[in-house]
Amino acid sequence: MAPTFYVGSEAGLKKLDEYLLTRSYISGYQASKDDLTVHAAFTKAPSAQYVNVSRWFNHIEALLRISGVSAEGSGVIVEGSASFTEEADAAPVADAKAAADEDDDSDVDLFGEETEEEKKAAEDRAAAMKASGKKKESGKSSVLMDVKPWDDETDMKKLEEAVRSVELEGLLWGASKLVPVGYGIKKLQIMLTIVDDLVSVDTLIEERLTEEPINEYVQSCDIVAFNKI
């Protein structure tokens, strides 16, 4: 049974925040259509008090920007879609017919109370990890960066090659695109994922991207978005 998310009320946002406490995305281990569906339900950015929702929302916003999808649009209506309002009730309205057809044992309440079996399973996993001496995996961050050339004569292909030539443990370069900034000049906008304990973005910029030989192409770098994942 597909999970139900409701962002039109404080109670719904609180439940979504709890759901995202241990997850980077709505489903799976990378952004998917599920994230876009939930993201589209927001009429404005969530309050910062919902830390996990805000982290997830800002990360999806950054992914949309790097993909080139950032315009507000003029507004459309999709028949059959649900409308979310702040004044709506906290509990989502379930489809009675679908609920009747579903077997009770197959229902999964993502926001329900943790069962005794789930608690025991979590305790067993923690004990097994402690016994094996395995360290907790370091946190990761997704970064969107603007890399600016010296002028309009800078070879942007070579600039990107120079940027991607930087190899560090815990650093993974992602998607990129060229963005016009005026007067025939374009900047490189690029995504990167870092392991927080291994890579400092400030050090990456100051000691690698703006130093020789890369500074032959790179004039400066700016962090556009920085989100924990």
PDB file of C-alpha atoms in Angstrom:
ATOM      1  CA  MET A   1       0.000   0.000   0.000  1.00  0.00           C
ATOM      2  CA  ALA A   2       1.443   3.373  -0.997  1.00  0.00           C
ATOM      3  CA  PRO A   3       2.169   5.725   1.935  1.00  0.00           C
ATOM      4  CA  THR A   4      -0.005   8.810   2.398  1.00  0.00           C
ATOM      5  CA  PHE A   5       1.572  12.194   3.081  1.00  0.00           C
ATOM      6  CA  TYR A   6      -0.316  15.312   4.089  1.00  0.00           C
ATOM      7  CA  VAL A   7       1.393  18.712   4.146  1.00  0.00           C
ATOM      8  CA  GLY A   8      -1.622  20.941   4.546  1.00  0.00           C
ATOM      9  CA  SER A   9      -1.574  21.122   8.351  1.00  0.00           C
ATOM     10  CA  GLU A  10       0.765  21.417  11.321  1.00  0.00           C
ATOM     11  CA  ALA A  11      -0.017  17.852  12.373  1.00  0.00           C
ATOM     12  CA  GLY A  12       0.689  16.551   8.886  1.00  0.00           C
ATOM     13  CA  LEU A  13       4.006  18.403   8.689  1.00  0.00           C
ATOM     14  CA  LYS A  14       5.000  17.076  12.101  1.00  0.00           C
ATOM     15  CA  LYS A  15       4.360  13.503  10.971  1.00  0.00           C
ATOM     16  CA  LEU A  16       6.304  14.072   7.735  1.00  0.00           C
ATOM     17  CA  ASP A  17       9.171  15.537   9.788  1.00  0.00           C
ATOM     18  CA  GLU A  18       9.242  12.406  11.946  1.00  0.00           C
ATOM     19  CA  TYR A  19       9.168  10.227   8.817  1.00  0.00           C
ATOM     20  CA  LEU A  20      12.173  12.043   7.298  1.00  0.00           C
ATOM     21  CA  LEU A  21      14.180  11.840  10.522  1.00  0.00           C
ATOM     22  CA  THR A  22      15.877   8.649   9.322  1.00  0.00           C
ATOM     23  CA  ARG A  23      15.411   9.102   5.572  1.00  0.00           C
ATOM     24  CA  SER A  24      17.015  11.275   2.883  1.00  0.00           C
ATOM     25  CA  TYR A  25      14.190  10.788   0.386  1.00  0.00           C
ATOM     26  CA  ILE A  26      10.503   9.896   0.364  1.00  0.00           C
ATOM     27  CA  SER A  27      11.328   6.427  -0.930  1.00  0.00           C
ATOM     28  CA  GLY A  28      14.557   4.634  -1.751  1.00  0.00           C
ATOM     29  CA  TYR A  29      18.074   6.000  -1.623  1.00  0.00           C
ATOM     30  CA  GLN A  30      17.889   8.619  -4.365  1.00  0.00           C
ATOM     31  CA  ALA A  31      15.470  11.295  -5.533  1.00  0.00           C
ATOM     32  CA  SER A  32      12.452   9.908  -7.392  1.00  0.00           C
ATOM     33  CA  LYS A  33       9.014  10.862  -8.688  1.00  0.00           C
ATOM     34  CA  ASP A  34       7.741  10.340  -5.136  1.00  0.00           C
ATOM     35  CA  ASP A  35       9.847  13.307  -3.976  1.00  0.00           C
ATOM     36  CA  LEU A  36       8.548  15.466  -6.831  1.00  0.00           C
ATOM     37  CA  THR A  37       4.946  14.523  -6.010  1.00  0.00           C
ATOM     38  CA  VAL A  38       5.265  15.478  -2.345  1.00  0.00           C
ATOM     39  CA  HIS A  39       7.342  18.576  -3.169  1.00  0.00           C
ATOM     40  CA  ALA A  40       4.628  19.784  -5.578  1.00  0.00           C
ATOM     41  CA  ALA A  41       2.070  19.663  -2.759  1.00  0.00           C
ATOM     42  CA  PHE A  42       3.829  22.515  -0.932  1.00  0.00           C
ATOM     43  CA  THR A  43       2.511  25.987  -1.748  1.00  0.00           C
ATOM     44  CA  LYS A  44       5.501  27.524   0.066  1.00  0.00           C
ATOM     45  CA  ALA A  45       8.690  26.423   1.778  1.00  0.00           C
ATOM     46  CA  PRO A  46       8.061  24.633   5.105  1.00  0.00           C
ATOM     47  CA  SER A  47       8.855  26.360   8.374  1.00  0.00           C
ATOM     48  CA  ALA A  48      12.399  25.920   9.672  1.00  0.00           C
ATOM     49  CA  GLN A  49      10.937  24.414  12.845  1.00  0.00           C
ATOM     50  CA  TYR A  50      10.412  21.238  10.818  1.00  0.00           C
ATOM     51  CA  VAL A  51      14.128  20.549  10.504  1.00  0.00           C
ATOM     52  CA  ASN A  52      13.936  17.300   8.549  1.00  0.00           C
ATOM     53  CA  VAL A  53      11.221  18.508   6.180  1.00  0.00           C
ATOM     54  CA  SER A  54      13.171  21.727   5.514  1.00  0.00           C
ATOM     55  CA  ARG A  55      16.382  19.752   4.828  1.00  0.00           C
ATOM     56  CA  TRP A  56      14.579  17.487   2.376  1.00  0.00           C
ATOM     57  CA  PHE A  57      12.645  20.351   0.736  1.00  0.00           C
ATOM     58  CA  ASN A  58      15.798  22.464   0.198  1.00  0.00           C
ATOM     59  CA  HIS A  59      17.651  19.467  -1.252  1.00  0.00           C
ATOM     60  CA  ILE A  60      14.880  18.784  -3.788  1.00  0.00           C
ATOM     61  CA  GLU A  61      14.807  22.515  -4.616  1.00  0.00           C
ATOM     62  CA  ALA A  62      18.550  22.385  -5.341  1.00  0.00           C
ATOM     63  CA  LEU A  63      18.137  19.321  -7.563  1.00  0.00           C
ATOM     64  CA  LEU A  64      15.381  21.065  -9.503  1.00  0.00           C
ATOM     65  CA  ARG A  65      17.546  24.154  -9.973  1.00  0.00           C
ATOM     66  CA  ILE A  66      20.502  22.188 -11.313  1.00  0.00           C
ATOM     67  CA  SER A  67      18.161  20.332 -13.672  1.00  0.00           C
ATOM     68  CA  GLY A  68      16.912  23.643 -15.050  1.00  0.00           C
ATOM     69  CA  VAL A  69      13.404  23.291 -13.577  1.00  0.00           C
ATOM     70  CA  SER A  70      12.995  26.357 -11.369  1.00  0.00           C
ATOM     71  CA  ALA A  71      10.392  28.655 -12.951  1.00  0.00           C
ATOM     72  CA  GLU A  72       7.147  29.257 -11.033  1.00  0.00           C
ATOM     73  CA  GLY A  73       4.938  28.571 -14.070  1.00  0.00           C
ATOM     74  CA  SER A  74       1.526  30.138 -14.614  1.00  0.00           C
ATOM     75  CA  GLY A  75      -0.475  27.526 -12.727  1.00  0.00           C
ATOM     76  CA  VAL A  76      -2.385  24.506 -13.984  1.00  0.00           C
ATOM     77  CA  ILE A  77      -5.132  22.236 -12.714  1.00  0.00           C
ATOM     78  CA  VAL A  78      -4.729  18.469 -12.978  1.00  0.00           C
ATOM     79  CA  GLU A  79      -7.984  16.580 -12.793  1.00  0.00           C
ATOM     80  CA  GLY A  80      -8.064  14.028 -10.032  1.00  0.00           C
ATOM     81  CA  SER A  81      -5.257  15.669  -8.017  1.00  0.00           C
ATOM     82  CA  ALA A  82      -5.697  16.555  -4.379  1.00  0.00           C
ATOM     83  CA  SER A  83      -5.601  20.137  -3.096  1.00  0.00           C
ATOM     84  CA  PHE A  84      -3.603  21.000   0.008  1.00  0.00           C
ATOM     85  CA  THR A  85      -4.535  23.974   2.196  1.00  0.00           C
ATOM     86  CA  GLU A  86      -3.299  25.155   5.562  1.00  0.00           C
ATOM     87  CA  GLU A  87      -6.834  25.175   6.936  1.00  0.00           C
ATOM     88  CA  ALA A  88      -7.444  21.537   6.044  1.00  0.00           C
ATOM     89  CA  ASP A  89      -7.917  18.889   8.700  1.00  0.00           C
ATOM     90  CA  ALA A  90      -4.832  17.101  10.000  1.00  0.00           C
ATOM     91  CA  ALA A  91      -5.971  13.621   8.968  1.00  0.00           C
ATOM     92  CA  PRO A  92      -6.059  12.743   5.230  1.00  0.00           C
ATOM     93  CA  VAL A  93      -9.317  11.445   3.801  1.00  0.00           C
ATOM     94  CA  ALA A  94      -8.849   7.815   2.813  1.00  0.00           C
ATOM     95  CA  ASP A  95     -10.476   6.225  -0.196  1.00  0.00           C
ATOM     96  CA  ALA A  96     -13.094   4.031   1.426  1.00  0.00           C
ATOM     97  CA  LYS A  97     -13.392   1.628  -1.483  1.00  0.00           C
ATOM     98  CA  ALA A  98      -9.622   1.138  -1.743  1.00  0.00           C
ATOM     99  CA  ALA A  99      -9.402   0.623   1.999  1.00  0.00           C
ATOM    100  CA  ALA A 100     -12.072  -2.036   1.866  1.00  0.00           C
ATOM    101  CA  ASP A 101     -10.275  -3.887  -0.901  1.00  0.00           C
ATOM    102  CA  GLU A 102      -6.940  -3.900   0.927  1.00  0.00           C
ATOM    103  CA  ASP A 103      -6.180  -6.732   3.306  1.00  0.00           C
ATOM    104  CA  ASP A 104      -5.611  -5.449   6.852  1.00  0.00           C
ATOM    105  CA  ASP A 105      -2.323  -7.298   7.135  1.00  0.00           C
ATOM    106  CA  SER A 106      -0.912  -5.499   4.076  1.00  0.00           C
ATOM    107  CA  ASP A 107      -1.485  -1.957   5.402  1.00  0.00           C
ATOM    108  CA  VAL A 108       1.651  -0.124   6.464  1.00  0.00           C
ATOM    109  CA  ASP A 109       1.225   2.904   8.692  1.00  0.00           C
ATOM    110  CA  LEU A 110       4.440   4.871   8.249  1.00  0.00           C
ATOM    111  CA  PHE A 111       3.429   7.318  10.937  1.00  0.00           C
ATOM    112  CA  GLY A 112       2.052   4.846  13.471  1.00  0.00           C
ATOM    113  CA  GLU A 113       3.483   3.930  16.810  1.00  0.00           C
ATOM    114  CA  GLU A 114       6.525   1.666  16.752  1.00  0.00           C
ATOM    115  CA  THR A 115       5.545  -1.901  17.508  1.00  0.00           C
ATOM    116  CA  GLU A 116       7.305  -4.142  20.015  1.00  0.00           C
ATOM    117  CA  GLU A 117       8.642  -6.232  17.127  1.00  0.00           C
ATOM    118  CA  GLU A 118      10.111  -3.115  15.444  1.00  0.00           C
ATOM    119  CA  LYS A 119      11.678  -1.943  18.702  1.00  0.00           C
ATOM    120  CA  LYS A 120      13.245  -5.356  19.258  1.00  0.00           C
ATOM    121  CA  ALA A 121      14.550  -5.444  15.671  1.00  0.00           C
ATOM    122  CA  ALA A 122      16.126  -1.992  16.111  1.00  0.00           C
ATOM    123  CA  GLU A 123      17.727  -3.054  19.385  1.00  0.00           C
ATOM    124  CA  ASP A 124      19.076  -6.228  17.760  1.00  0.00           C
ATOM    125  CA  ARG A 125      20.605  -4.212  14.902  1.00  0.00           C
ATOM    126  CA  ALA A 126      22.216  -1.771  17.339  1.00  0.00           C
ATOM    127  CA  ALA A 127      23.620  -4.643  19.410  1.00  0.00           C
ATOM    128  CA  ALA A 128      24.977  -6.387  16.307  1.00  0.00           C
ATOM    129  CA  MET A 129      26.665  -3.207  15.110  1.00  0.00           C
ATOM    130  CA  LYS A 130      28.199  -2.590  18.528  1.00  0.00           C
ATOM    131  CA  ALA A 131      29.429  -6.158  18.714  1.00  0.00           C
ATOM    132  CA  SER A 132      31.056  -5.948  15.295  1.00  0.00           C
ATOM    133  CA  GLY A 133      32.763  -2.699  16.254  1.00  0.00           C
ATOM    134  CA  LYS A 134      31.409  -1.015  13.120  1.00  0.00           C
ATOM    135  CA  LYS A 135      31.495   2.757  13.298  1.00  0.00           C
ATOM    136  CA  LYS A 136      28.440   4.807  12.484  1.00  0.00           C
ATOM    137  CA  GLU A 137      28.536   5.962   8.873  1.00  0.00           C
ATOM    138  CA  SER A 138      29.609   9.572   8.528  1.00  0.00           C
ATOM    139  CA  GLY A 139      27.011  12.090   7.395  1.00  0.00           C
ATOM    140  CA  LYS A 140      26.898  13.364   3.846  1.00  0.00           C
ATOM    141  CA  SER A 141      25.972  16.686   2.278  1.00  0.00           C
ATOM    142  CA  SER A 142      24.765  17.729  -1.155  1.00  0.00           C
ATOM    143  CA  VAL A 143      26.282  20.964  -2.431  1.00  0.00           C
ATOM    144  CA  LEU A 144      25.334  23.168  -5.391  1.00  0.00           C
ATOM    145  CA  MET A 145      28.234  25.396  -6.460  1.00  0.00           C
ATOM    146  CA  ASP A 146      28.748  28.217  -8.949  1.00  0.00           C
ATOM    147  CA  VAL A 147      32.199  28.252 -10.569  1.00  0.00           C
ATOM    148  CA  LYS A 148      32.977  31.558 -12.317  1.00  0.00           C
ATOM    149  CA  PRO A 149      35.536  32.023 -15.129  1.00  0.00           C
ATOM    150  CA  TRP A 150      37.807  35.033 -15.599  1.00  0.00           C
ATOM    151  CA  ASP A 151      36.084  36.318 -18.743  1.00  0.00           C
ATOM    152  CA  ASP A 152      34.133  35.383 -21.856  1.00  0.00           C
ATOM    153  CA  GLU A 153      37.276  33.993 -23.495  1.00  0.00           C
ATOM    154  CA  THR A 154      37.753  31.289 -20.873  1.00  0.00           C
ATOM    155  CA  ASP A 155      37.363  27.795 -22.316  1.00  0.00           C
ATOM    156  CA  MET A 156      34.448  26.487 -20.216  1.00  0.00           C
ATOM    157  CA  LYS A 157      35.018  22.893 -21.311  1.00  0.00           C
ATOM    158  CA  LYS A 158      38.566  23.006 -19.979  1.00  0.00           C
ATOM    159  CA  LEU A 159      37.326  24.794 -16.861  1.00  0.00           C
ATOM    160  CA  GLU A 160      34.917  21.955 -16.092  1.00  0.00           C
ATOM    161  CA  GLU A 161      37.607  19.354 -16.821  1.00  0.00           C
ATOM    162  CA  ALA A 162      39.925  21.151 -14.391  1.00  0.00           C
ATOM    163  CA  VAL A 163      37.243  21.248 -11.690  1.00  0.00           C
ATOM    164  CA  ARG A 164      36.385  17.565 -12.083  1.00  0.00           C
ATOM    165  CA  SER A 165      40.079  16.661 -12.038  1.00  0.00           C
ATOM    166  CA  VAL A 166      40.058  17.313  -8.281  1.00  0.00           C
ATOM    167  CA  GLU A 167      39.820  13.908  -6.636  1.00  0.00           C
ATOM    168  CA  LEU A 168      39.438  13.525  -2.888  1.00  0.00           C
ATOM    169  CA  GLU A 169      38.262  10.700  -0.675  1.00  0.00           C
ATOM    170  CA  GLY A 170      34.648  11.428   0.151  1.00  0.00           C
ATOM    171  CA  LEU A 171      34.096  13.744  -2.869  1.00  0.00           C
ATOM    172  CA  LEU A 172      31.779  12.853  -5.749  1.00  0.00           C
ATOM    173  CA  TRP A 173      31.096  15.278  -8.614  1.00  0.00           C
ATOM    174  CA  GLY A 174      27.579  15.253 -10.043  1.00  0.00           C
ATOM    175  CA  ALA A 175      25.491  16.929 -12.742  1.00  0.00           C
ATOM    176  CA  SER A 176      26.457  20.303 -14.169  1.00  0.00           C
ATOM    177  CA  LYS A 177      25.313  22.960 -16.619  1.00  0.00           C
ATOM    178  CA  LEU A 178      26.447  26.315 -17.991  1.00  0.00           C
ATOM    179  CA  VAL A 179      24.420  29.349 -16.892  1.00  0.00           C
ATOM    180  CA  PRO A 180      24.629  32.735 -18.701  1.00  0.00           C
ATOM    181  CA  VAL A 181      25.528  35.640 -16.403  1.00  0.00           C
ATOM    182  CA  GLY A 182      25.748  38.450 -18.975  1.00  0.00           C
ATOM    183  CA  TYR A 183      28.151  40.046 -21.453  1.00  0.00           C
ATOM    184  CA  GLY A 184      28.740  36.695 -23.120  1.00  0.00           C
ATOM    185  CA  ILE A 185      30.056  35.167 -19.893  1.00  0.00           C
ATOM    186  CA  LYS A 186      28.767  31.853 -18.543  1.00  0.00           C
ATOM    187  CA  LYS A 187      29.331  30.223 -15.172  1.00  0.00           C
ATOM    188  CA  LEU A 188      29.539  26.515 -14.407  1.00  0.00           C
ATOM    189  CA  GLN A 189      26.869  25.336 -11.967  1.00  0.00           C
ATOM    190  CA  ILE A 190      27.781  21.915 -10.595  1.00  0.00           C
ATOM    191  CA  MET A 191      26.509  19.498  -7.967  1.00  0.00           C
ATOM    192  CA  LEU A 192      28.784  17.575  -5.641  1.00  0.00           C
ATOM    193  CA  THR A 193      28.272  15.156  -2.773  1.00  0.00           C
ATOM    194  CA  ILE A 194      30.715  15.090   0.132  1.00  0.00           C
ATOM    195  CA  VAL A 195      31.306  12.973   3.213  1.00  0.00           C
ATOM    196  CA  ASP A 196      31.251  15.597   5.952  1.00  0.00           C
ATOM    197  CA  ASP A 197      34.085  14.114   8.026  1.00  0.00           C
ATOM    198  CA  LEU A 198      36.394  13.845   5.016  1.00  0.00           C
ATOM    199  CA  VAL A 199      35.798  16.926   2.876  1.00  0.00           C
ATOM    200  CA  SER A 200      35.518  20.623   3.733  1.00  0.00           C
ATOM    201  CA  VAL A 201      33.955  22.670   0.941  1.00  0.00           C
ATOM    202  CA  ASP A 202      35.792  25.813   2.077  1.00  0.00           C
ATOM    203  CA  THR A 203      39.119  23.988   1.925  1.00  0.00           C
ATOM    204  CA  LEU A 204      38.194  22.492  -1.445  1.00  0.00           C
ATOM    205  CA  ILE A 205      37.606  25.981  -2.843  1.00  0.00           C
ATOM    206  CA  GLU A 206      40.514  27.776  -1.168  1.00  0.00           C
ATOM    207  CA  GLU A 207      43.208  25.132  -1.597  1.00  0.00           C
ATOM    208  CA  ARG A 208      42.212  23.350  -4.812  1.00  0.00           C
ATOM    209  CA  LEU A 209      39.710  25.128  -7.054  1.00  0.00           C
ATOM    210  CA  THR A 210      41.191  28.638  -6.800  1.00  0.00           C
ATOM    211  CA  GLU A 211      44.852  27.613  -6.698  1.00  0.00           C
ATOM    212  CA  GLU A 212      47.270  26.683  -9.473  1.00  0.00           C
ATOM    213  CA  PRO A 213      46.819  25.204 -11.986  1.00  0.00           C
ATOM    214  CA  ILE A 214      43.008  25.376 -11.840  1.00  0.00           C
ATOM    215  CA  ASN A 215      42.939  29.119 -11.207  1.00  0.00           C
ATOM    216  CA  GLU A 216      44.060  29.565 -14.800  1.00  0.00           C
ATOM    217  CA  TYR A 217      40.369  29.039 -15.606  1.00  0.00           C
ATOM    218  CA  VAL A 218      38.562  29.625 -12.291  1.00  0.00           C
ATOM    219  CA  GLN A 219      38.187  33.155 -10.951  1.00  0.00           C
ATOM    220  CA  SER A 220      35.962  32.328  -7.940  1.00  0.00           C
ATOM    221  CA  CYS A 221      33.480  29.819  -6.503  1.00  0.00           C
ATOM    222  CA  ASP A 222      30.233  30.395  -4.616  1.00  0.00           C
ATOM    223  CA  ILE A 223      28.130  27.926  -2.641  1.00  0.00           C
ATOM    224  CA  VAL A 224      24.517  28.200  -3.845  1.00  0.00           C
ATOM    225  CA  ALA A 225      22.983  25.463  -1.682  1.00  0.00           C
ATOM    226  CA  PHE A 226      24.306  23.177   1.063  1.00  0.00           C
ATOM    227  CA  ASN A 227      22.047  20.446   2.399  1.00  0.00           C
ATOM    228  CA  LYS A 228      22.573  17.452   4.690  1.00  0.00           C
ATOM    229  CA  ILE A 229      21.461  14.149   3.180  1.00  0.00           C
TER     230      ILE A 229
END
